[in-house]
Short mmCIF file of C-alpha atoms and ligand atoms in Angstrom, two decimals:
data_model
loop_
_atom_site.label_atom_id
_atom_site.label_comp_id
_atom_site.label_asym_id
_atom_site.label_seq_id
_atom_site.Cartn_x
_atom_site.Cartn_y
_atom_site.Cartn_z
CA UNK K 195 96.19 87.82 96.32
CA UNK K 196 94.29 90.37 93.21
CA UNK K 197 95.17 90.57 89.39
CA UNK K 198 97.81 93.02 89.57
CA UNK K 199 97.21 94.74 86.07
CA UNK K 200 100.73 95.76 83.73
CA UNK K 201 101.03 98.34 81.85
CA UNK K 202 104.83 99.91 80.26
CA UNK K 203 103.92 102.70 79.06
CA UNK K 204 106.81 105.28 76.65
CA UNK K 205 108.45 108.03 78.50
CA UNK K 206 108.88 110.55 75.15
CA UNK K 207 104.74 110.36 76.02
CA UNK K 208 102.86 112.43 73.50
CA UNK K 209 100.09 114.64 74.66
CA UNK K 210 97.64 112.20 73.52
CA UNK K 211 96.50 110.46 76.63
CA UNK K 212 97.06 106.40 75.55
CA UNK K 213 94.99 104.01 76.00
CA UNK K 214 97.05 102.16 79.60
CA UNK K 215 97.02 105.64 80.92
CA UNK K 216 93.21 106.14 80.66
CA UNK K 217 93.27 102.62 82.08
CA UNK K 218 95.56 103.27 85.39
CA UNK K 219 93.60 106.79 85.47
CA UNK K 220 90.11 104.74 85.57
CA UNK K 221 91.41 101.94 88.35
CA UNK K 222 92.20 105.16 90.19
CA UNK K 223 88.86 106.90 90.33
CA UNK K 224 87.95 103.09 91.32
CA UNK K 225 89.06 103.96 94.84
CA UNK K 226 92.07 100.99 93.03
CA UNK K 227 96.05 101.49 94.43
CA UNK K 228 98.31 102.08 91.08
CA UNK K 229 101.54 102.25 91.50
CA UNK K 230 103.80 104.53 88.83
CA UNK K 231 106.44 106.26 87.92
CA UNK K 232 107.80 109.59 89.25
CA UNK K 233 111.19 111.56 88.10
CA UNK K 234 112.01 110.33 92.38
CA UNK K 235 110.91 106.85 92.55
CA UNK K 236 108.05 104.86 91.61
CA UNK K 237 104.94 106.02 93.75
CA UNK K 238 102.15 103.51 94.83
CA UNK K 239 99.25 105.66 93.82
CA UNK K 240 95.31 105.98 95.47
CA UNK K 241 92.00 108.60 95.49
CA UNK K 242 93.02 110.66 98.37
CA UNK K 243 89.22 111.77 98.42
CA UNK K 244 88.84 108.26 99.24
CA UNK K 245 89.83 106.50 102.99
CA UNK K 246 88.79 103.14 100.94
CA UNK K 247 91.60 103.72 98.97
CA UNK K 248 94.41 105.10 100.60
CA UNK K 249 93.25 102.22 103.17
CA UNK K 250 94.78 99.71 100.13
CA UNK K 251 98.36 101.37 100.36
CA UNK K 252 99.00 100.79 103.58
CA UNK K 253 98.08 97.21 103.77
CA UNK K 254 99.67 96.29 100.66
CA UNK K 255 102.71 98.02 102.37
CA UNK K 256 102.31 96.80 105.30
CA UNK K 257 103.41 101.07 105.96
CA UNK K 258 102.34 101.80 109.47
CA UNK K 259 99.15 104.41 110.09
CA UNK K 260 101.12 106.92 112.17
CA UNK K 261 103.23 108.01 108.82
CA UNK K 262 101.58 110.39 106.79
CA UNK K 263 101.98 110.42 102.71
CA UNK K 264 102.34 112.70 100.93
CA UNK K 265 98.99 113.98 98.28
CA UNK K 266 100.61 114.29 94.61
CA UNK K 267 98.56 117.08 92.10
CA UNK K 268 99.21 118.32 88.52
CA UNK K 269 98.94 121.68 89.05
CA UNK K 270 99.55 124.91 91.96
CA UNK K 271 94.97 125.29 91.68
CA UNK K 272 94.30 121.87 92.81
CA UNK K 273 96.72 123.11 96.00
CA UNK K 274 92.30 125.01 97.18
CA UNK K 275 90.53 122.27 97.93
CA UNK K 276 93.93 120.25 100.16
CA UNK K 277 94.86 122.93 101.66
CA UNK K 278 94.52 126.17 103.80
CA UNK K 279 95.46 128.64 101.63
CA UNK K 280 95.19 131.95 103.94
CA UNK K 281 98.74 129.98 104.95
CA UNK K 282 100.61 129.92 101.86
CA UNK K 283 103.50 132.72 102.84
CA UNK K 284 105.45 134.14 99.88
CA UNK K 285 108.14 132.31 100.37
CA UNK K 286 106.03 128.79 99.58
CA UNK K 287 104.97 130.64 96.70
CA UNK K 288 109.07 131.34 96.08
CA UNK K 289 109.42 127.73 96.06
CA UNK K 290 106.78 125.97 94.01
CA UNK K 291 107.42 128.69 91.46
CA UNK K 292 111.05 127.85 91.66
CA UNK K 293 110.76 123.78 92.31
CA UNK K 294 107.38 123.03 91.02
CA UNK K 295 107.11 120.42 89.74
CA UNK K 296 110.41 118.56 90.81
CA UNK K 297 110.99 116.90 93.98
CA UNK K 298 110.57 118.99 96.87
CA UNK K 299 107.21 118.31 99.44
CA UNK K 300 105.58 121.47 101.02
CA UNK K 301 104.07 120.36 103.84
CA UNK K 302 101.07 123.33 104.17
CA UNK K 303 97.88 123.15 107.14
CA UNK K 304 95.58 121.02 105.92
CA UNK K 305 91.84 122.01 104.58
CA UNK K 306 89.94 119.74 106.57
CA UNK K 307 87.42 117.53 104.68
CA UNK K 308 89.54 117.96 101.94
CA UNK K 309 90.98 114.22 101.79
CA UNK K 310 91.37 111.64 103.69
CA UNK K 311 91.94 111.58 107.35
CA UNK K 312 93.96 108.49 106.73
CA UNK K 313 96.49 110.27 104.43
CA UNK K 314 97.41 113.10 106.77
CA UNK K 315 97.72 109.89 109.69
CA UNK K 316 95.70 112.27 111.76
CA UNK K 317 98.20 115.40 111.86
CA UNK K 318 96.67 118.78 111.05
CA UNK K 319 99.61 119.18 108.35
CA UNK K 320 99.76 117.77 104.48
CA UNK K 321 102.91 117.46 102.13
CA UNK K 322 101.62 118.62 98.88
CA UNK K 323 104.67 117.72 95.71
CA UNK K 324 103.74 118.29 92.00
CA UNK K 325 106.10 115.82 90.19
CA UNK K 326 108.08 115.83 87.68
CA UNK K 327 107.00 112.88 85.09
CA UNK K 328 105.68 113.06 81.52
CA UNK K 329 103.61 109.63 82.85
CA UNK K 330 102.77 110.99 86.53
CA UNK K 331 101.29 114.20 84.89
CA UNK K 332 99.76 112.65 82.17
CA UNK K 333 98.62 109.67 84.67
CA UNK K 334 97.50 112.68 87.61
CA UNK K 335 95.87 115.32 85.05
CA UNK K 336 93.32 111.97 83.40
CA UNK K 337 92.01 110.81 86.84
CA UNK K 338 91.29 114.94 88.20
CA UNK K 339 92.35 113.13 91.48
CA UNK K 340 94.60 114.25 94.43
CA UNK K 341 96.81 111.34 94.65
CA UNK K 342 98.32 110.14 98.12
CA UNK K 343 101.14 107.79 96.73
CA UNK K 344 104.53 107.08 99.19
CA UNK K 345 107.26 104.99 97.78
CA UNK K 346 105.75 101.85 95.77
CA UNK K 347 107.97 99.55 97.86
CA UNK K 348 106.93 97.19 100.50
CA UNK K 349 107.73 98.76 104.02
CA UNK K 350 111.30 99.08 105.56
CA UNK K 351 112.76 96.98 101.81
CA UNK K 352 114.78 99.91 99.28
CA UNK K 353 112.12 102.22 97.80
CA UNK K 354 112.25 101.58 93.68
CA UNK K 355 113.95 103.11 90.92
CA UNK K 356 112.59 100.62 88.19
CA UNK K 357 109.16 98.82 87.52
CA UNK K 358 110.45 95.33 87.83
CA UNK K 359 111.29 96.69 92.30
CA UNK K 360 107.52 96.99 92.04
CA UNK K 361 106.47 94.27 90.75
CA UNK K 362 108.71 91.90 93.43
CA UNK K 363 107.26 93.28 96.39
CA UNK K 364 104.24 94.40 95.18
CA UNK K 365 102.60 91.79 92.73
CA UNK K 366 98.86 90.26 93.34
CA UNK K 367 98.38 92.90 96.11
CA UNK K 368 97.75 95.76 94.15
CA UNK K 369 95.63 96.87 90.99
CA UNK K 370 98.26 97.64 88.79
CA UNK K 371 101.53 98.85 87.68
CA UNK K 372 102.30 101.54 84.94
CA UNK K 373 106.07 100.79 84.04
CA UNK K 374 107.40 104.35 82.54
CA UNK K 375 111.46 103.55 82.67
CA UNK K 376 113.80 103.91 85.37
CA UNK K 377 113.46 107.27 87.53
CA UNK K 378 115.70 109.80 87.01
CA UNK K 379 116.92 111.44 90.46
CA UNK K 380 116.75 108.14 92.41
CA UNK K 381 116.10 109.48 96.25
CA UNK K 382 112.72 110.41 97.12
CA UNK K 383 111.61 114.19 97.40
CA UNK K 384 112.92 116.63 99.46
CA UNK K 385 110.26 116.59 102.58
CA UNK K 386 110.31 120.37 104.19
CA UNK K 387 108.54 123.32 106.43
CA UNK K 388 108.15 126.72 106.90
CA UNK K 389 107.77 127.08 110.79
CA UNK K 390 108.08 130.92 112.02
CA UNK K 391 110.05 131.96 109.20
CA UNK K 392 112.43 129.14 109.27
CA UNK K 393 112.61 126.71 106.90
CA UNK K 394 113.35 122.86 108.15
CA UNK K 395 114.34 120.62 106.45
CA UNK K 396 112.55 117.37 107.17
CA UNK K 397 113.71 114.65 104.78
CA UNK K 398 117.04 115.81 102.77
CA UNK K 399 115.85 114.53 99.02
CA UNK K 400 116.23 115.77 95.07
CA UNK K 401 116.24 119.34 95.93
CA UNK K 402 119.47 120.34 97.83
CA UNK K 403 119.84 122.68 100.88
CA UNK K 404 122.17 124.51 98.56
CA UNK K 405 119.34 124.79 96.20
CA UNK K 406 117.12 126.09 98.57
CA UNK K 407 119.11 128.91 100.67
CA UNK K 408 120.20 130.11 97.43
CA UNK K 409 115.86 130.73 95.76
CA UNK K 410 115.92 132.08 99.54
CA UNK K 411 117.94 133.87 100.67
CA UNK K 412 117.58 135.21 103.88
CA UNK K 413 115.94 132.59 105.34
CA UNK K 414 117.49 130.17 108.03
CA UNK K 415 117.67 126.25 106.50
CA UNK K 416 117.65 124.01 109.25
CA UNK K 417 119.01 120.30 108.40
CA UNK K 418 118.04 117.50 109.86
CA UNK K 419 119.86 116.25 112.56
CA UNK K 420 122.33 113.17 111.92
CA UNK K 421 122.06 109.91 113.53
CA UNK K 422 125.64 107.55 113.95
CA UNK K 423 126.06 105.13 116.06
CA UNK K 424 129.52 104.03 116.43
CA UNK K 425 129.15 100.66 115.10
CA UNK K 426 130.08 97.97 118.38
CA UNK K 427 126.74 100.01 120.65
CA UNK K 428 124.35 97.90 118.19
CA UNK K 429 123.92 94.57 119.73
CA UNK K 430 124.03 92.96 115.88
CA UNK K 431 120.43 91.80 115.08
CA UNK K 432 120.00 91.45 110.81
CA UNK K 433 116.43 89.28 111.90
CA UNK K 434 115.37 92.85 114.09
CA UNK K 435 114.50 95.85 110.94
CA UNK K 436 113.06 98.90 112.19
CA UNK K 437 115.25 100.43 110.00
CA UNK K 438 113.87 101.77 106.40
CA UNK K 439 115.42 100.27 102.98
CA UNK K 440 117.71 97.91 104.57
CA UNK K 441 118.86 95.34 102.87
CA UNK K 442 118.54 91.60 104.69
CA UNK K 443 123.14 91.22 105.85
CA UNK K 444 124.28 93.02 108.23
CA UNK K 445 125.42 96.58 107.28
CA UNK K 446 127.44 99.17 108.37
CA UNK K 447 128.67 102.82 106.46
CA UNK K 448 133.36 103.26 106.88
CA UNK K 449 133.96 106.33 106.76
CA UNK K 450 136.78 108.45 106.46
CA UNK K 451 139.60 111.75 105.37
CA UNK K 452 142.16 108.31 104.69
CA UNK K 453 140.93 107.27 101.56
CA UNK K 454 143.84 104.06 101.88
CA UNK K 455 142.78 104.03 105.59
CA UNK K 456 139.43 102.95 104.66
CA UNK K 457 139.87 100.93 101.89
CA UNK K 458 142.44 98.82 103.95
CA UNK K 459 139.79 99.05 106.69
CA UNK K 460 136.96 97.89 104.51
CA UNK K 461 139.34 95.51 103.00
CA UNK K 462 140.52 93.56 106.21
CA UNK K 463 136.46 93.72 107.84
CA UNK K 464 135.32 91.80 104.92
CA UNK K 465 138.41 89.18 104.98
CA UNK K 466 137.29 88.12 108.50
CA UNK K 467 133.63 87.90 107.66
CA UNK K 468 134.76 85.60 104.88
CA UNK K 469 136.70 84.03 107.40
CA UNK K 470 133.42 83.18 109.04
CA UNK K 471 131.80 82.06 106.21
CA UNK K 472 129.44 84.68 105.37
CA UNK K 473 128.54 86.31 102.04
CA UNK K 474 130.75 89.24 101.92
CA UNK K 475 129.81 92.54 99.73
CA UNK K 476 131.70 95.84 99.33
CA UNK K 477 128.71 98.83 98.24
CA UNK K 478 131.48 101.68 96.80
CA UNK K 479 132.13 104.22 93.94
CA UNK K 480 133.40 104.25 90.11
CA UNK K 481 136.57 105.56 91.50
CA UNK K 482 137.52 103.19 94.64
CA UNK K 483 136.04 99.37 93.01
CA UNK K 484 140.03 98.41 92.20
CA UNK K 485 140.76 98.12 95.05
CA UNK K 486 138.18 95.46 96.51
CA UNK K 487 137.00 91.65 96.59
CA UNK K 488 134.35 89.89 98.09
CA UNK K 489 131.71 88.99 96.81
CA UNK K 490 130.12 91.31 95.68
CA UNK K 491 131.31 94.71 95.11
CA UNK K 492 128.60 97.10 93.58
CA UNK K 493 129.83 99.92 92.06
CA UNK K 494 127.19 102.64 92.74
CA UNK K 495 127.42 105.87 90.62
CA UNK K 496 131.06 108.19 90.36
CA UNK K 497 132.27 109.86 93.59
CA UNK K 498 132.85 112.82 90.33
CA UNK K 499 129.52 113.32 90.41
CA UNK K 500 127.26 111.81 93.23
CA UNK K 501 123.78 112.29 91.33
CA UNK K 502 124.65 108.81 89.69
CA UNK K 503 125.06 106.84 93.40
CA UNK K 504 121.98 108.40 94.02
CA UNK K 505 120.32 107.46 90.30
CA UNK K 506 121.97 103.52 91.65
CA UNK K 507 121.32 103.61 95.11
CA UNK K 508 118.79 101.91 95.66
CA UNK K 509 118.91 98.59 92.75
CA UNK K 510 122.01 98.62 94.43
CA UNK K 511 120.76 97.37 98.25
CA UNK K 512 118.23 95.59 96.15
CA UNK K 513 120.62 93.36 94.58
CA UNK K 514 122.86 92.60 97.74
CA UNK K 515 119.45 90.97 98.31
CA UNK K 516 119.48 89.17 94.96
CA UNK K 517 122.34 87.55 96.03
CA UNK K 518 121.68 86.65 99.20
CA UNK K 519 124.98 88.40 100.54
CA UNK K 520 125.03 88.17 104.21
CA UNK K 521 127.54 90.98 105.62
CA UNK K 522 127.69 94.62 103.81
CA UNK K 523 130.55 97.26 104.23
CA UNK K 524 129.76 100.07 102.60
CA UNK K 525 131.73 103.44 101.98
CA UNK K 526 129.84 106.72 102.80
CA UNK K 527 130.55 109.93 100.56
CA UNK K 528 130.60 113.74 101.32
CA UNK K 529 127.08 115.35 102.82
CA UNK K 530 126.99 117.90 100.66
CA UNK K 531 124.43 118.51 98.14
CA UNK K 532 121.90 115.41 96.93
CA UNK K 533 125.11 113.88 99.13
CA UNK K 534 123.26 114.76 102.21
CA UNK K 535 120.60 112.43 100.63
CA UNK K 536 122.55 109.71 99.96
CA UNK K 537 123.61 108.93 103.15
CA UNK K 538 120.36 109.77 105.89
CA UNK K 539 119.34 106.56 103.04
CA UNK K 540 122.54 105.14 103.60
CA UNK K 541 122.48 105.83 107.21
CA UNK K 542 119.21 104.07 107.72
CA UNK K 543 120.04 101.32 104.96
CA UNK K 544 122.73 100.49 107.94
CA UNK K 545 120.72 100.93 110.94
CA UNK K 546 122.53 104.14 111.97
CA UNK K 547 126.06 101.98 112.14
CA UNK K 548 129.15 104.22 111.24
CA UNK K 549 132.94 102.59 111.43
CA UNK K 550 135.11 106.39 111.07
CA UNK K 551 138.40 104.92 110.23
O1 LIG J 174 109.19 111.17 96.05
C1 LIG J 174 108.68 110.99 97.02
O2 LIG J 174 109.13 111.80 97.79
C2 LIG J 174 107.93 109.54 96.71
C3 LIG J 174 107.58 109.62 95.26
C4 LIG J 174 106.46 108.62 95.19
O3 LIG J 174 106.75 111.05 95.02
N1 LIG J 174 107.02 109.30 97.71
C5 LIG J 174 107.56 109.35 99.55
O4 LIG J 174 106.42 108.80 99.84
O5 LIG J 174 108.82 109.31 99.14
P1 LIG J 174 106.84 108.45 101.41
O6 LIG J 174 105.56 107.89 102.01
O7 LIG J 174 107.55 107.02 101.24
O8 LIG J 174 107.59 109.60 102.24
C6 LIG J 174 106.77 110.46 102.32
C7 LIG J 174 107.32 110.70 103.15
C8 LIG J 174 107.97 110.10 105.18
O9 LIG J 174 108.77 110.54 105.54
C9 LIG J 174 106.68 111.34 106.01
O10 LIG J 174 107.05 110.75 106.97
C10 LIG J 174 106.37 112.33 105.29
O11 LIG J 174 106.70 112.51 103.72
N2 LIG J 174 105.42 113.33 105.46
C11 LIG J 174 104.63 113.26 104.56
N3 LIG J 174 103.23 114.04 105.62
C12 LIG J 174 103.95 114.43 106.19
C13 LIG J 174 103.55 115.47 106.97
N4 LIG J 174 102.34 116.75 106.79
N5 LIG J 174 104.26 115.98 107.91
C14 LIG J 174 106.15 116.07 107.70
N6 LIG J 174 106.04 114.66 107.90
C15 LIG J 174 105.66 113.93 106.04
MG1 LIG J 175 108.68 105.61 101.19
#
């Protein structure tokens, strides 16, 4: 156990750097780990050029060392120390102009000697982004370093959208937490790579496929495969967690065109779990919530404004654990716009178990 420092800062921060951020930046400079808010989720930052510091991230999170980290910078000038500038194409530049600062991570060929090879997990590429959050930007400027930062959760748990989530997972394991209130988007950045002139979405996120297409109308965009298993194909093994974002209880997604049939299926499924003696939970949306009865019904945003679903998703998944819920049915949402990222996270949280009604 180490003592984790805690600073509360104002979201509407001015140009003056406060004492709190100055101290947090100093901790980063001396090789410690500091959690900070971004517009997507809280990140756990460390100096990307310092291998011992980056090791601190992997240890605190319990993260497998073959999963590379995103590097956060304050401005595009910092790019040249990290990546091979010759490989930056007009399409890359256009994406940076349109979406930075913002929730888009661009994977580019890494410059040798620029950052620790732990950051890239030995790959020849590095993912980079400029976060669109006043606190993150001030911290990055003050530290004057490229900062490697995965989401600030224990590996496998839902990403943190509040400083209290970071505290729950990492208190006593990291140098400090900058509390800047709730994050905005709620799901992580979109990770993309351009190869042979075509754009690959490696992880859907805050910037949608539609937004990318309108920035680069002539470029072919590849969305990731949607993994899915039939519910009955997978043995129910709540203890075995190779899933991400997963609540501790069993969870599956129920989806279908006929919303009445979906609601009936879910309620019957939950009633059966109740009879087996399990505590039950349902994840649903404002429009549907009144149909359900369970020990915990979580209303996760509104289908008419899918951004609100993204904002609430991780906190909702954490609530099931806080209440010790053993059996969960989650409604799916349409996979357009931000819905692609929402369903990507929900599928992982549900171990890819999906029931089509
Ligand atoms: O919104 C976000 O991206 C948040 C905030 C803190 O910025 N960060 C975040 O980091 O989500 P993390 O470590 O939880 O997720 C990084 C993702 C992983 O899926 C990783 O595999 C991918 O980015 N990634 C990083 N570097 C990569 C690379 N060189 N090539 C391919 N994928 C990469
Ligand atoms: Mg993560």
